[in-house]
PDB file of C-alpha atoms in Angstrom:
ATOM      1  CA  MET P  13       3.896  -4.378  12.560  1.00 87.00           C
ATOM      2  CA  ARG P  14       6.460  -6.896  12.935  1.00 92.00           C
ATOM      3  CA  SER P  15       6.499  -8.322   9.263  1.00 94.00           C
ATOM      4  CA  ILE P  16       6.514  -6.195   6.301  1.00 94.00           C
ATOM      5  CA  LEU P  17       6.771  -7.026   2.545  1.00 90.00           C
ATOM      6  CA  LEU P  18       8.651  -4.533   0.239  1.00 92.00           C
ATOM      7  CA  TYR P  19       8.417  -4.869  -3.214  1.00 88.00           C
ATOM      8  CA  ALA P  20      12.120  -4.626  -4.006  1.00 89.00           C
ATOM      9  CA  ASN P  21      12.078  -4.579  -8.010  1.00 86.00           C
ATOM     10  CA  GLU P  22      14.175  -1.576  -9.560  1.00 87.00           C
ATOM     11  CA  ASP P  23      11.906   0.844 -10.745  1.00 87.00           C
ATOM     12  CA  ALA P  24      11.514   4.713 -10.397  1.00 88.00           C
ATOM     13  CA  TRP P  25       9.742   4.663  -7.094  1.00 90.00           C
ATOM     14  CA  THR P  26      11.790   1.897  -5.250  1.00 91.00           C
ATOM     15  CA  LEU P  27      13.495   4.534  -3.097  1.00 92.00           C
ATOM     16  CA  GLN P  28      10.425   5.853  -1.961  1.00 93.00           C
ATOM     17  CA  ARG P  29       9.036   2.300  -0.736  1.00 93.00           C
ATOM     18  CA  LEU P  30      12.382   1.668   0.749  1.00 96.00           C
ATOM     19  CA  GLU P  31      12.231   4.589   2.807  1.00 95.00           C
ATOM     20  CA  ALA P  32       8.609   3.741   3.825  1.00 96.00           C
ATOM     21  CA  ALA P  33       9.630   0.312   4.985  1.00 96.00           C
ATOM     22  CA  LEU P  34      12.745   1.662   6.876  1.00 97.00           C
ATOM     23  CA  ARG P  35      10.442   4.085   8.763  1.00 96.00           C
ATOM     24  CA  ILE P  36       8.131   1.341   9.774  1.00 97.00           C
ATOM     25  CA  ALA P  37      10.968  -0.962  10.575  1.00 96.00           C
ATOM     26  CA  THR P  38      12.516   1.472  12.893  1.00 95.00           C
ATOM     27  CA  THR P  39       9.295   2.694  14.293  1.00 95.00           C
ATOM     28  CA  CYS P  40       7.733  -0.890  14.870  1.00 95.00           C
ATOM     29  CA  ASP P  41      10.828  -3.100  14.980  1.00 95.00           C
ATOM     30  CA  SER P  42       9.823  -4.754  11.967  1.00 96.00           C
ATOM     31  CA  HIS P  43      11.266  -7.527   9.735  1.00 96.00           C
ATOM     32  CA  VAL P  44      11.509  -6.564   6.356  1.00 96.00           C
ATOM     33  CA  HIS P  45      10.924  -8.987   3.342  1.00 93.00           C
ATOM     34  CA  CYS P  46      12.081  -7.928   0.199  1.00 93.00           C
ATOM     35  CA  LEU P  47      10.417  -9.356  -2.919  1.00 88.00           C
ATOM     36  CA  GLN P  48      12.354  -9.271  -6.193  1.00 85.00           C
ATOM     37  CA  LEU P  49      10.186 -10.568  -9.210  1.00 79.00           C
ATOM     38  CA  THR P  50      11.709 -11.697 -12.490  1.00 72.00           C
ATOM     39  CA  SER P  51       9.225 -12.294 -15.099  1.00 61.00           C
ATOM     40  CA  ALA P  52      11.025 -15.097 -17.266  1.00 56.00           C
ATOM     41  CA  ASP P  53       8.285 -15.261 -19.638  1.00 53.00           C
ATOM     42  CA  GLU P  54       9.685 -12.084 -21.376  1.00 54.00           C
ATOM     43  CA  TYR P  55      12.866 -13.774 -22.212  1.00 52.00           C
ATOM     44  CA  VAL P  56      11.158 -16.601 -24.127  1.00 52.00           C
ATOM     45  CA  PHE P  57      11.147 -16.458 -27.938  1.00 52.00           C
ATOM     46  CA  ALA P  58       8.592 -18.331 -29.730  1.00 54.00           C
ATOM     47  CA  ASP P  59       8.860 -19.270 -33.211  1.00 53.00           C
ATOM     48  CA  SER P  60       5.825 -19.479 -35.675  1.00 57.00           C
ATOM     49  CA  PHE P  61       5.967 -23.348 -35.624  1.00 58.00           C
ATOM     50  CA  GLY P  62       5.329 -23.537 -31.826  1.00 53.00           C
ATOM     51  CA  GLY P  63       8.999 -23.648 -30.696  1.00 54.00           C
ATOM     52  CA  VAL P  64       9.879 -22.072 -27.468  1.00 49.00           C
ATOM     53  CA  TYR P  65      13.356 -20.973 -26.931  1.00 49.00           C
ATOM     54  CA  PRO P  66      14.692 -19.069 -23.730  1.00 54.00           C
ATOM     55  CA  MET P  67      17.144 -16.090 -24.319  1.00 60.00           C
ATOM     56  CA  LEU P  68      19.586 -17.332 -21.588  1.00 57.00           C
ATOM     57  CA  ASP P  69      22.279 -14.516 -22.307  1.00 64.00           C
ATOM     58  CA  LEU P  70      19.573 -11.899 -21.955  1.00 65.00           C
ATOM     59  CA  LEU P  71      18.252 -13.554 -18.832  1.00 66.00           C
ATOM     60  CA  ARG P  72      21.714 -13.856 -17.318  1.00 72.00           C
ATOM     61  CA  ASP P  73      22.320 -10.237 -17.946  1.00 75.00           C
ATOM     62  CA  VAL P  74      19.147  -9.322 -16.143  1.00 73.00           C
ATOM     63  CA  ARG P  75      19.865 -11.249 -12.999  1.00 75.00           C
ATOM     64  CA  ALA P  76      23.185  -9.826 -13.143  1.00 85.00           C
ATOM     65  CA  GLN P  77      21.433  -6.447 -12.937  1.00 85.00           C
ATOM     66  CA  GLU P  78      19.172  -7.646 -10.254  1.00 84.00           C
ATOM     67  CA  GLU P  79      22.080  -8.975  -8.228  1.00 90.00           C
ATOM     68  CA  ALA P  80      23.610  -5.674  -8.296  1.00 93.00           C
ATOM     69  CA  PHE P  81      20.600  -4.081  -7.225  1.00 92.00           C
ATOM     70  CA  GLN P  82      20.106  -6.334  -4.532  1.00 93.00           C
ATOM     71  CA  GLN P  83      23.511  -5.753  -3.257  1.00 95.00           C
ATOM     72  CA  GLN P  84      22.858  -1.854  -3.152  1.00 95.00           C
ATOM     73  CA  ILE P  85      19.456  -2.336  -1.151  1.00 95.00           C
ATOM     74  CA  GLU P  86      20.779  -4.813   1.070  1.00 96.00           C
ATOM     75  CA  ALA P  87      23.913  -2.376   1.920  1.00 96.00           C
ATOM     76  CA  ARG P  88      21.547   0.455   2.676  1.00 96.00           C
ATOM     77  CA  LEU P  89      19.380  -1.758   5.037  1.00 96.00           C
ATOM     78  CA  SER P  90      22.510  -2.954   6.775  1.00 96.00           C
ATOM     79  CA  ARG P  91      23.658   0.650   7.419  1.00 96.00           C
ATOM     80  CA  GLU P  92      20.282   1.251   8.873  1.00 95.00           C
ATOM     81  CA  GLY P  93      20.384  -1.529  11.261  1.00 95.00           C
ATOM     82  CA  ALA P  94      17.462  -3.034   9.744  1.00 95.00           C
ATOM     83  CA  ARG P  95      16.670  -6.984   9.939  1.00 96.00           C
ATOM     84  CA  TRP P  96      15.748  -8.354   6.345  1.00 95.00           C
ATOM     85  CA  THR P  97      15.159 -11.410   4.070  1.00 93.00           C
ATOM     86  CA  TRP P  98      15.675 -11.210   0.418  1.00 93.00           C
ATOM     87  CA  ILE P  99      13.395 -13.062  -1.872  1.00 87.00           C
ATOM     88  CA  ASN P 100      13.609 -13.710  -5.381  1.00 82.00           C
ATOM     89  CA  GLU P 101      11.043 -15.327  -7.468  1.00 74.00           C
ATOM     90  CA  ALA P 102      10.828 -15.916 -11.249  1.00 65.00           C
ATOM     91  CA  ARG P 103       6.926 -15.372 -11.488  1.00 56.00           C
ATOM     92  CA  VAL P 104       4.377 -13.323 -13.137  1.00 51.00           C
ATOM     93  CA  PRO P 105       4.314 -10.015 -11.140  1.00 46.00           C
ATOM     94  CA  SER P 106       0.318  -9.892 -11.122  1.00 50.00           C
ATOM     95  CA  GLY P 107       0.190 -13.202  -9.180  1.00 52.00           C
ATOM     96  CA  ALA P 108       3.404 -14.330  -7.436  1.00 52.00           C
ATOM     97  CA  PRO P 109       3.324 -11.856  -4.312  1.00 54.00           C
ATOM     98  CA  LEU P 110      -0.100 -13.228  -3.238  1.00 56.00           C
ATOM     99  CA  LYS P 111       1.089 -16.234  -1.576  1.00 65.00           C
ATOM    100  CA  ARG P 112       3.657 -14.333   0.299  1.00 65.00           C
ATOM    101  CA  LEU P 113       1.050 -12.202   2.003  1.00 66.00           C
ATOM    102  CA  ASN P 114      -0.634 -15.002   4.041  1.00 75.00           C
ATOM    103  CA  LEU P 115       1.816 -14.076   7.086  1.00 83.00           C
ATOM    104  CA  ILE P 116       2.627 -10.349   6.424  1.00 89.00           C
ATOM    105  CA  ASP P 117       1.197  -7.761   8.628  1.00 92.00           C
ATOM    106  CA  LEU P 118       1.636  -5.195   5.896  1.00 93.00           C
ATOM    107  CA  SER P 119       2.783  -5.007   2.183  1.00 90.00           C
ATOM    108  CA  ILE P 120       4.423  -1.970   0.766  1.00 92.00           C
ATOM    109  CA  VAL P 121       3.924  -0.944  -3.054  1.00 89.00           C
ATOM    110  CA  SER P 122       3.901   2.321  -4.979  1.00 89.00           C
ATOM    111  CA  LEU P 123       0.748   4.517  -5.692  1.00 87.00           C
ATOM    112  CA  VAL P 124       1.234   4.552  -9.407  1.00 78.00           C
ATOM    113  CA  ASN P 125      -0.932   3.785 -12.491  1.00 59.00           C
ATOM    114  CA  GLU P 126       1.210   2.707 -15.059  1.00 54.00           C
ATOM    115  CA  PRO P 127       0.838  -0.520 -17.030  1.00 48.00           C
ATOM    116  CA  GLU P 128       2.700  -3.431 -15.200  1.00 48.00           C
ATOM    117  CA  THR P 129       5.789  -4.753 -16.469  1.00 45.00           C
ATOM    118  CA  SER P 130       8.330  -7.122 -14.706  1.00 43.00           C
ATOM    119  CA  GLY P 131       9.910  -4.063 -13.075  1.00 45.00           C
ATOM    120  CA  SER P 132       7.126  -2.570 -11.674  1.00 47.00           C
ATOM    121  CA  THR P 133       4.682  -3.323  -8.467  1.00 46.00           C
ATOM    122  CA  PRO P 134       0.886  -4.584  -8.640  1.00 49.00           C
ATOM    123  CA  ALA P 135      -1.813  -2.096  -8.819  1.00 59.00           C
ATOM    124  CA  PRO P 136      -2.299  -1.325  -5.218  1.00 58.00           C
ATOM    125  CA  ALA P 137      -6.333  -1.227  -5.351  1.00 55.00           C
ATOM    126  CA  ARG P 138      -6.329  -4.604  -7.299  1.00 61.00           C
ATOM    127  CA  LEU P 139      -3.755  -6.254  -4.866  1.00 64.00           C
ATOM    128  CA  ALA P 140      -5.701  -4.813  -2.020  1.00 58.00           C
ATOM    129  CA  MET P 141      -9.032  -6.371  -3.260  1.00 60.00           C
ATOM    130  CA  GLN P 142      -6.961 -10.001  -3.860  1.00 65.00           C
ATOM    131  CA  SER P 143      -5.711 -10.157  -0.442  1.00 67.00           C
ATOM    132  CA  ASP P 144      -6.462  -9.814   3.304  1.00 77.00           C
ATOM    133  CA  THR P 145      -3.359  -8.265   4.090  1.00 85.00           C
ATOM    134  CA  PRO P 146      -3.289  -4.314   4.461  1.00 90.00           C
ATOM    135  CA  ILE P 147      -1.525  -2.568   1.528  1.00 89.00           C
ATOM    136  CA  LEU P 148       0.438   0.619   2.068  1.00 94.00           C
ATOM    137  CA  ALA P 149       0.715   2.387  -1.374  1.00 92.00           C
ATOM    138  CA  ILE P 150       3.356   4.997  -1.156  1.00 94.00           C
ATOM    139  CA  LEU P 151       2.843   8.306  -3.075  1.00 92.00           C
ATOM    140  CA  PRO P 152       5.799   8.735  -5.202  1.00 86.00           C
ATOM    141  CA  HIS P 153       5.790  12.494  -5.159  1.00 83.00           C
ATOM    142  CA  GLY P 154       4.314  15.117  -2.844  1.00 77.00           C
ATOM    143  CA  ARG P 155       3.883  14.830   0.809  1.00 84.00           C
ATOM    144  CA  PRO P 156       6.151  12.097   2.027  1.00 87.00           C
ATOM    145  CA  PHE P 157       5.072   9.096   4.241  1.00 94.00           C
ATOM    146  CA  ASP P 158       5.903   9.637   7.904  1.00 95.00           C
ATOM    147  CA  THR P 159       5.141   7.178  10.537  1.00 96.00           C
ATOM    148  CA  ARG P 160       5.115   9.873  12.999  1.00 96.00           C
ATOM    149  CA  GLY P 161       3.099  12.428  11.111  1.00 96.00           C
ATOM    150  CA  ASP P 162      -0.731  13.224  10.827  1.00 97.00           C
ATOM    151  CA  VAL P 163      -3.163  10.312   9.986  1.00 97.00           C
ATOM    152  CA  MET P 164      -6.647  10.749   8.321  1.00 97.00           C
ATOM    153  CA  VAL P 165      -9.142   7.589   8.645  1.00 97.00           C
ATOM    154  CA  ALA P 166     -11.890   7.657   6.008  1.00 94.00           C
ATOM    155  CA  TRP P 167     -14.898   6.233   7.773  1.00 92.00           C
ATOM    156  CA  ASN P 168     -18.020   5.030   6.510  1.00 86.00           C
ATOM    157  CA  GLY P 169     -19.089   2.546   9.302  1.00 86.00           C
ATOM    158  CA  SER P 170     -18.546  -0.383   6.614  1.00 85.00           C
ATOM    159  CA  PRO P 171     -16.969  -3.816   7.607  1.00 87.00           C
ATOM    160  CA  GLU P 172     -13.798  -2.884   5.292  1.00 87.00           C
ATOM    161  CA  ALA P 173     -13.489   0.378   6.817  1.00 90.00           C
ATOM    162  CA  ALA P 174     -13.343  -1.194  10.337  1.00 92.00           C
ATOM    163  CA  ARG P 175     -10.927  -4.009   9.008  1.00 92.00           C
ATOM    164  CA  ALA P 176      -8.588  -1.059   7.661  1.00 93.00           C
ATOM    165  CA  LEU P 177      -8.782   0.724  11.107  1.00 95.00           C
ATOM    166  CA  ARG P 178      -7.972  -2.346  13.231  1.00 95.00           C
ATOM    167  CA  ALA P 179      -5.271  -3.439  10.828  1.00 94.00           C
ATOM    168  CA  ALA P 180      -3.676   0.311  11.212  1.00 96.00           C
ATOM    169  CA  VAL P 181      -3.660   0.225  14.875  1.00 97.00           C
ATOM    170  CA  PRO P 182      -0.001  -0.762  15.468  1.00 95.00           C
ATOM    171  CA  LEU P 183       0.877   1.909  13.093  1.00 96.00           C
ATOM    172  CA  ILE P 184      -1.172   4.774  13.761  1.00 96.00           C
ATOM    173  CA  ARG P 185      -0.401   4.526  17.510  1.00 96.00           C
ATOM    174  CA  PHE P 186       2.756   6.270  16.694  1.00 97.00           C
ATOM    175  CA  ALA P 187       1.041   9.228  14.671  1.00 97.00           C
ATOM    176  CA  SER P 188       1.249  12.848  15.857  1.00 96.00           C
ATOM    177  CA  SER P 189      -2.379  13.074  15.379  1.00 97.00           C
ATOM    178  CA  VAL P 190      -5.554  10.988  14.015  1.00 98.00           C
ATOM    179  CA  THR P 191      -8.377  12.544  12.241  1.00 97.00           C
ATOM    180  CA  ILE P 192     -11.527  10.325  11.567  1.00 97.00           C
ATOM    181  CA  VAL P 193     -13.472  11.827   8.672  1.00 94.00           C
ATOM    182  CA  GLU P 194     -16.953  10.696   7.838  1.00 90.00           C
ATOM    183  CA  VAL P 195     -18.336  11.566   4.543  1.00 80.00           C
ATOM    184  CA  ILE P 196     -22.117  11.961   4.840  1.00 73.00           C
ATOM    185  CA  GLU P 197     -25.090  13.047   2.927  1.00 63.00           C
ATOM    186  CA  HIS P 198     -27.329  14.114   5.680  1.00 53.00           C
ATOM    187  CA  ARG P 199     -26.201  15.038   9.246  1.00 54.00           C
ATOM    188  CA  GLY P 200     -27.018  12.424  11.707  1.00 51.00           C
ATOM    189  CA  GLN P 201     -26.946   9.710   8.872  1.00 48.00           C
ATOM    190  CA  ARG P 202     -23.873   7.955  10.672  1.00 53.00           C
ATOM    191  CA  SER P 203     -21.438   8.299  13.515  1.00 77.00           C
ATOM    192  CA  ALA P 204     -17.869   7.852  13.416  1.00 88.00           C
ATOM    193  CA  ILE P 205     -17.907   8.055  17.645  1.00 91.00           C
ATOM    194  CA  ASP P 206     -17.626   4.372  17.623  1.00 92.00           C
ATOM    195  CA  ALA P 207     -14.549   4.258  15.690  1.00 94.00           C
ATOM    196  CA  ALA P 208     -12.991   7.204  17.962  1.00 95.00           C
ATOM    197  CA  GLU P 209     -13.984   4.811  21.246  1.00 95.00           C
ATOM    198  CA  TYR P 210     -12.185   1.924  19.396  1.00 96.00           C
ATOM    199  CA  LEU P 211      -9.093   3.916  18.974  1.00 97.00           C
ATOM    200  CA  GLY P 212      -9.409   4.949  22.668  1.00 97.00           C
ATOM    201  CA  TYR P 213      -9.021   1.453  23.934  1.00 97.00           C
ATOM    202  CA  HIS P 214      -5.625   1.413  22.302  1.00 97.00           C
ATOM    203  CA  ASP P 215      -4.735   4.813  24.143  1.00 97.00           C
ATOM    204  CA  ILE P 216      -5.119   6.546  20.809  1.00 97.00           C
ATOM    205  CA  LYS P 217      -7.085  10.140  20.937  1.00 97.00           C
ATOM    206  CA  ALA P 218      -8.864  10.913  17.632  1.00 97.00           C
ATOM    207  CA  GLU P 219     -10.839  13.860  16.352  1.00 96.00           C
ATOM    208  CA  VAL P 220     -14.153  13.234  14.346  1.00 94.00           C
ATOM    209  CA  ARG P 221     -14.984  15.225  11.653  1.00 92.00           C
ATOM    210  CA  GLU P 222     -17.970  15.279   9.407  1.00 85.00           C
ATOM    211  CA  HIS P 223     -18.209  16.422   5.685  1.00 78.00           C
ATOM    212  CA  LEU P 224     -21.273  17.105   3.855  1.00 73.00           C
ATOM    213  CA  ILE P 225     -20.876  15.934   0.137  1.00 70.00           C
ATOM    214  CA  ASP P 226     -23.908  17.669  -1.300  1.00 63.00           C
ATOM    215  CA  GLN P 227     -23.202  17.798  -4.680  1.00 54.00           C
ATOM    216  CA  GLU P 228     -19.347  16.990  -4.211  1.00 61.00           C
ATOM    217  CA  ALA P 229     -18.277  13.335  -5.033  1.00 81.00           C
ATOM    218  CA  VAL P 230     -17.128  11.392  -2.035  1.00 84.00           C
ATOM    219  CA  ALA P 231     -13.400  11.035  -3.203  1.00 87.00           C
ATOM    220  CA  ASP P 232     -13.139  14.666  -3.901  1.00 89.00           C
ATOM    221  CA  ALA P 233     -14.527  15.291  -0.040  1.00 89.00           C
ATOM    222  CA  LEU P 234     -11.730  12.933   1.149  1.00 92.00           C
ATOM    223  CA  ARG P 235      -9.097  14.341  -0.715  1.00 92.00           C
ATOM    224  CA  ARG P 236     -10.086  17.898   0.387  1.00 91.00           C
ATOM    225  CA  ALA P 237      -9.964  16.589   3.849  1.00 92.00           C
ATOM    226  CA  ALA P 238      -6.615  15.094   3.665  1.00 94.00           C
ATOM    227  CA  ILE P 239      -5.162  18.267   2.223  1.00 94.00           C
ATOM    228  CA  GLU P 240      -6.950  20.167   5.160  1.00 93.00           C
ATOM    229  CA  THR P 241      -5.460  17.918   7.831  1.00 93.00           C
ATOM    230  CA  ALA P 242      -2.169  17.482   6.423  1.00 95.00           C
ATOM    231  CA  ALA P 243      -2.388  13.930   6.319  1.00 96.00           C
ATOM    232  CA  SER P 244       0.616  11.832   5.937  1.00 96.00           C
ATOM    233  CA  TYR P 245      -1.386   8.766   4.915  1.00 97.00           C
ATOM    234  CA  ILE P 246      -5.193   7.827   4.773  1.00 97.00           C
ATOM    235  CA  VAL P 247      -6.558   4.634   6.265  1.00 97.00           C
ATOM    236  CA  MET P 248      -9.238   3.300   4.225  1.00 93.00           C
ATOM    237  CA  GLY P 249     -11.322   0.203   3.211  1.00 89.00           C
ATOM    238  CA  ALA P 250     -11.047  -1.079  -0.255  1.00 80.00           C
ATOM    239  CA  TYR P 251     -14.087  -1.724  -2.160  1.00 69.00           C
ATOM    240  CA  GLY P 252     -14.738  -3.450  -5.412  1.00 57.00           C
ATOM    241  CA  LYS P 253     -17.252  -2.450  -8.157  1.00 51.00           C
ATOM    242  CA  SER P 254     -19.576  -5.307  -7.470  1.00 46.00           C
ATOM    243  CA  ARG P 255     -21.056  -3.888  -4.400  1.00 43.00           C
ATOM    244  CA  LEU P 256     -24.480  -2.313  -4.732  1.00 40.00           C
ATOM    245  CA  ARG P 257     -23.322   1.054  -3.487  1.00 43.00           C
ATOM    246  CA  GLU P 258     -20.572   1.249  -5.806  1.00 44.00           C
ATOM    247  CA  ARG P 259     -21.197   4.969  -6.327  1.00 44.00           C
ATOM    248  CA  VAL P 260     -20.691   5.866  -2.796  1.00 43.00           C
ATOM    249  CA  LEU P 261     -17.959   3.130  -2.083  1.00 43.00           C
ATOM    250  CA  GLY P 262     -16.471   1.179  -4.951  1.00 49.00           C
ATOM    251  CA  GLY P 263     -15.648   4.435  -6.863  1.00 74.00           C
ATOM    252  CA  VAL P 264     -13.661   5.894  -4.063  1.00 80.00           C
ATOM    253  CA  THR P 265     -11.170   3.254  -3.946  1.00 78.00           C
ATOM    254  CA  ALA P 266     -10.453   3.523  -7.829  1.00 79.00           C
ATOM    255  CA  SER P 267     -10.642   7.492  -7.778  1.00 84.00           C
ATOM    256  CA  LEU P 268      -8.273   7.924  -4.822  1.00 87.00           C
ATOM    257  CA  THR P 269      -5.554   5.386  -6.170  1.00 83.00           C
ATOM    258  CA  LYS P 270      -5.495   7.530  -9.351  1.00 85.00           C
ATOM    259  CA  ASP P 271      -5.366  10.782  -7.704  1.00 88.00           C
ATOM    260  CA  SER P 272      -4.469  10.998  -4.012  1.00 92.00           C
ATOM    261  CA  PRO P 273      -2.765  13.875  -2.029  1.00 94.00           C
ATOM    262  CA  CYS P 274      -0.711  11.308   0.121  1.00 95.00           C
ATOM    263  CA  SER P 275      -0.062   7.725   0.681  1.00 96.00           C
ATOM    264  CA  LEU P 276      -3.099   5.139   1.313  1.00 95.00           C
ATOM    265  CA  LEU P 277      -3.240   2.254   4.003  1.00 95.00           C
ATOM    266  CA  MET P 278      -5.938   0.043   2.371  1.00 90.00           C
ATOM    267  CA  SER P 279      -7.486  -2.952   3.574  1.00 85.00           C
ATOM    268  CA  HIS P 280     -10.454  -5.259   1.867  1.00 72.00           C
TER     269      HIS P 280
END
């Protein structure tokens, strides 16, 4: 993964995202594109007669704070010997990043579910659904992201899961261990052997585990498996609610982005 996009707005989770970006950059020799978003719409006053007036003084203060924060992040990147590009865009946060993802191998956001503001990152599940670029959503608390830690692959044989696995290969080749977890309703229903063989072509050894769900929800089974395997992050497909099998697939994306024991690497 030689080109990664880091959402560099100042918020409560910036340092965790930065740490993850530096780990990947060191491991994969990546170039870090730092994207800082300024929502100018928040600094415009509209009167009752339809007049629109920019609050220039406030906007200048905000930009001064952003520039100071930029200097802090760039100083850290420089100390770590990273290669980076700084990008500032005065756009709406929910839409501006998408055009930047076309030639990016991985986009790093935070695994949080608070309302979006000009200083927060796009919701990871929605961003994963809107882009073909893999999304690494970093868990702010709990088990830290580690490029050389243990990795769990959530497998169901779908095109989305296969796409996520292929996209993750450049990163998971550095993992200490890889476990492919297949959640099934009946033994023999599906097999993850093909996924393990595919990783073998890349000289990656993987263990295959089957988890019977019975009355247990799929997301709960995956959470339990991630805890049991001490996963640093989960590789998984991202699904939308429009799919016919939303109960088994679509709900998992929403559930894990709301409550995951570790970071998520998702691809739609």
